Coordinates of C-alpha atoms in Angstrom, one line a residue:
M138 CA 8.3 -0.4 17.4
A139 CA 11.5 -1.4 15.5
K140 CA 14.7 -2.1 17.3
R141 CA 17.2 0.7 17.0
D142 CA 20.8 -0.2 15.9
P143 CA 23.0 0.4 19.0
K144 CA 25.9 1.5 16.7
K145 CA 23.9 4.2 15.0
P146 CA 25.2 7.7 16.0
K147 CA 23.0 10.0 18.1
G148 CA 20.9 12.6 16.3
K149 CA 22.1 16.1 15.6
M150 CA 21.0 18.8 18.1
S151 CA 19.4 22.0 17.1
A152 CA 20.4 25.5 18.3
Y153 CA 17.3 25.6 20.5
A154 CA 18.1 22.2 22.0
Y155 CA 21.6 23.5 23.0
F156 CA 19.9 26.6 24.5
V157 CA 17.5 24.5 26.6
Q158 CA 20.4 22.4 27.7
T159 CA 22.4 25.4 29.0
C160 CA 19.2 26.8 30.6
R161 CA 18.7 23.5 32.5
E162 CA 22.4 23.5 33.7
E163 CA 21.9 27.1 34.9
H164 CA 18.7 26.2 36.7
K165 CA 20.4 23.2 38.4
K166 CA 23.3 25.5 39.6
K167 CA 21.0 28.0 41.1
N168 CA 18.4 25.6 42.6
P169 CA 20.0 22.1 42.9
E170 CA 17.4 20.8 45.4
I171 CA 14.3 22.0 43.5
P172 CA 13.1 19.5 40.9
V173 CA 12.4 21.0 37.4
N174 CA 8.8 21.3 36.3
F175 CA 9.4 20.7 32.6
A176 CA 6.2 22.4 31.3
E177 CA 6.8 25.7 33.1
F178 CA 10.6 25.5 32.4
S179 CA 10.1 25.0 28.7
K180 CA 7.6 27.9 28.5
K181 CA 10.2 30.2 30.2
C182 CA 13.0 28.9 27.9
S183 CA 10.9 29.5 24.8
E184 CA 10.1 33.0 25.8
R185 CA 13.7 33.7 26.5
W186 CA 14.7 32.2 23.1
R187 CA 12.2 34.4 21.3
S188 CA 13.4 37.5 23.0
M189 CA 17.1 36.8 22.3
S190 CA 18.9 38.7 19.6
G191 CA 20.6 37.1 16.6
K192 CA 24.0 37.8 18.1
E193 CA 23.1 35.8 21.3
K194 CA 21.6 33.0 19.3
S195 CA 24.7 32.7 17.0
K196 CA 26.6 31.0 19.8
F197 CA 24.0 28.2 19.9
E198 CA 23.7 28.1 16.1
D199 CA 27.5 27.6 15.9
L200 CA 27.3 24.7 18.3
A201 CA 24.4 23.2 16.2
K202 CA 26.5 23.5 13.0
A203 CA 29.4 21.8 14.7
D204 CA 27.1 19.0 15.9
K205 CA 25.7 18.6 12.4
V206 CA 29.2 18.1 11.0
R207 CA 29.8 15.5 13.6
Y208 CA 26.6 13.7 12.9
D209 CA 27.2 13.8 9.1
R210 CA 30.7 12.4 9.6
E211 CA 29.5 9.6 11.9
M212 CA 26.6 8.7 9.5
K213 CA 29.0 8.5 6.6
D214 CA 31.1 6.0 8.6
F215 CA 28.0 4.2 9.8
G216 CA 26.6 3.7 6.3
P217 CA 23.1 2.7 5.3
V218 CA 21.4 -0.2 7.0
K219 CA 20.9 -3.1 4.6
K220 CA 17.7 -4.8 5.4
G221 CA 17.1 -8.3 3.9
K222 CA 13.7 -9.6 3.0
R223 CA 12.2 -11.5 5.9
N224 CA 11.2 -15.0 4.9
K225 CA 7.7 -16.0 5.9
D226 CA 7.4 -19.1 8.0
P227 CA 5.2 -21.6 6.0
N228 CA 4.1 -23.2 9.3
A229 CA 3.0 -20.0 10.9
P230 CA -0.7 -19.9 11.8
K231 CA -3.0 -17.9 9.5
R232 CA -5.1 -15.0 10.6
P233 CA -8.8 -15.5 11.3
P234 CA -11.0 -14.4 8.3
D235 CA -12.6 -11.0 8.3
G236 CA -16.2 -10.7 9.5
E237 CA -17.1 -8.6 6.5
K238 CA -16.1 -11.3 4.1
Q239 CA -17.8 -14.2 5.9
P240 CA -21.3 -14.0 4.1
Y241 CA -19.5 -13.9 0.7
N242 CA -17.3 -16.9 1.6
N243 CA -20.4 -18.9 2.7
K244 CA -22.2 -18.0 -0.6
A245 CA -19.1 -19.0 -2.6
A246 CA -18.9 -22.3 -0.9
K247 CA -22.6 -23.1 -1.7
L248 CA -22.1 -22.1 -5.3
K249 CA -19.0 -24.2 -5.6
E250 CA -20.9 -27.2 -4.3
K251 CA -23.7 -26.6 -6.8
Y252 CA -21.2 -26.2 -9.6
E253 CA -19.5 -29.5 -8.7
K254 CA -22.9 -31.3 -8.5
D255 CA -23.9 -29.9 -12.0
V256 CA -20.6 -31.0 -13.5
A257 CA -20.9 -34.5 -12.0
D258 CA -24.5 -34.8 -13.4
Y259 CA -23.3 -33.6 -16.9
K260 CA -20.5 -36.1 -16.9
S261 CA -22.7 -38.9 -15.8
K262 CA -25.1 -38.3 -18.7
G263 CA -22.4 -38.6 -21.4
K264 CA -21.4 -36.2 -24.2
F265 CA -24.0 -33.9 -25.8
D266 CA -24.9 -34.9 -29.3
G267 CA -24.8 -31.8 -31.6
A268 CA -26.9 -33.3 -34.4
K269 CA -30.1 -33.4 -32.4
G270 CA -32.4 -30.5 -31.5
A271 CA -31.9 -26.8 -32.2
P272 CA -28.9 -27.0 -34.6
K273 CA -31.2 -28.5 -37.3
L274 CA -33.5 -25.5 -37.1
A275 CA -30.6 -23.1 -37.4
R276 CA -29.4 -25.0 -40.5
K277 CA -32.8 -24.9 -42.2
K278 CA -33.1 -21.1 -41.6
E279 CA -29.7 -20.6 -43.1
E280 CA -30.7 -22.5 -46.2
D281 CA -33.9 -20.4 -46.6
Y282 CA -31.8 -17.3 -46.3
D283 CA -29.3 -18.5 -49.0
D284 CA -32.2 -19.2 -51.4
D285 CA -33.6 -15.7 -51.0
E286 CA -30.2 -14.2 -51.8
E287 CA -29.9 -16.4 -55.0
E288 CA -33.3 -15.2 -56.2
E289 CA -32.4 -11.6 -55.7
E290 CA -29.1 -12.0 -57.6
D291 CA -31.0 -13.7 -60.5
E292 CA -33.4 -10.8 -60.7
E293 CA -30.5 -8.3 -60.8
D294 CA -28.8 -10.2 -63.6
E295 CA -32.0 -10.2 -65.7
E296 CA -32.4 -6.5 -65.3
E297 CA -28.9 -5.9 -66.4
D298 CA -29.5 -8.0 -69.5
D299 CA -32.6 -6.0 -70.4
E300 CA -30.6 -2.8 -70.5

């Protein structure tokens, strides 16, 4: 739980809170030696509050309005709390890893080792020569394709000349 500012003003009281406060004072005057059972006491107070007329409640509502004015004035003087960003300690210990992520982390470590091994093998063999192997076949196919296009163009030109 966050620490409360000791200079911050007390909260505003509602009309019902003032009513319960006066009920408690009356109860203490009538029965000073009997301790108050709060559950029963609050039930009786709430029943009395519901049965009260608006005129009777207005006394407590006026007290609540006055307290609201006091609270607003004190809060205006108090001002907003300016919180700075907390700097994280770089030497603070890290949390333990989640159990859910552990199988994935293990798999990632194995894949990383395999990748590093493959890269090392590739570098040890030297650079790949692009003139050998499959690229020649691709070049030959492209040449055949170009020859077919030229023959089709020649046939089209001959047909145009005949017309």
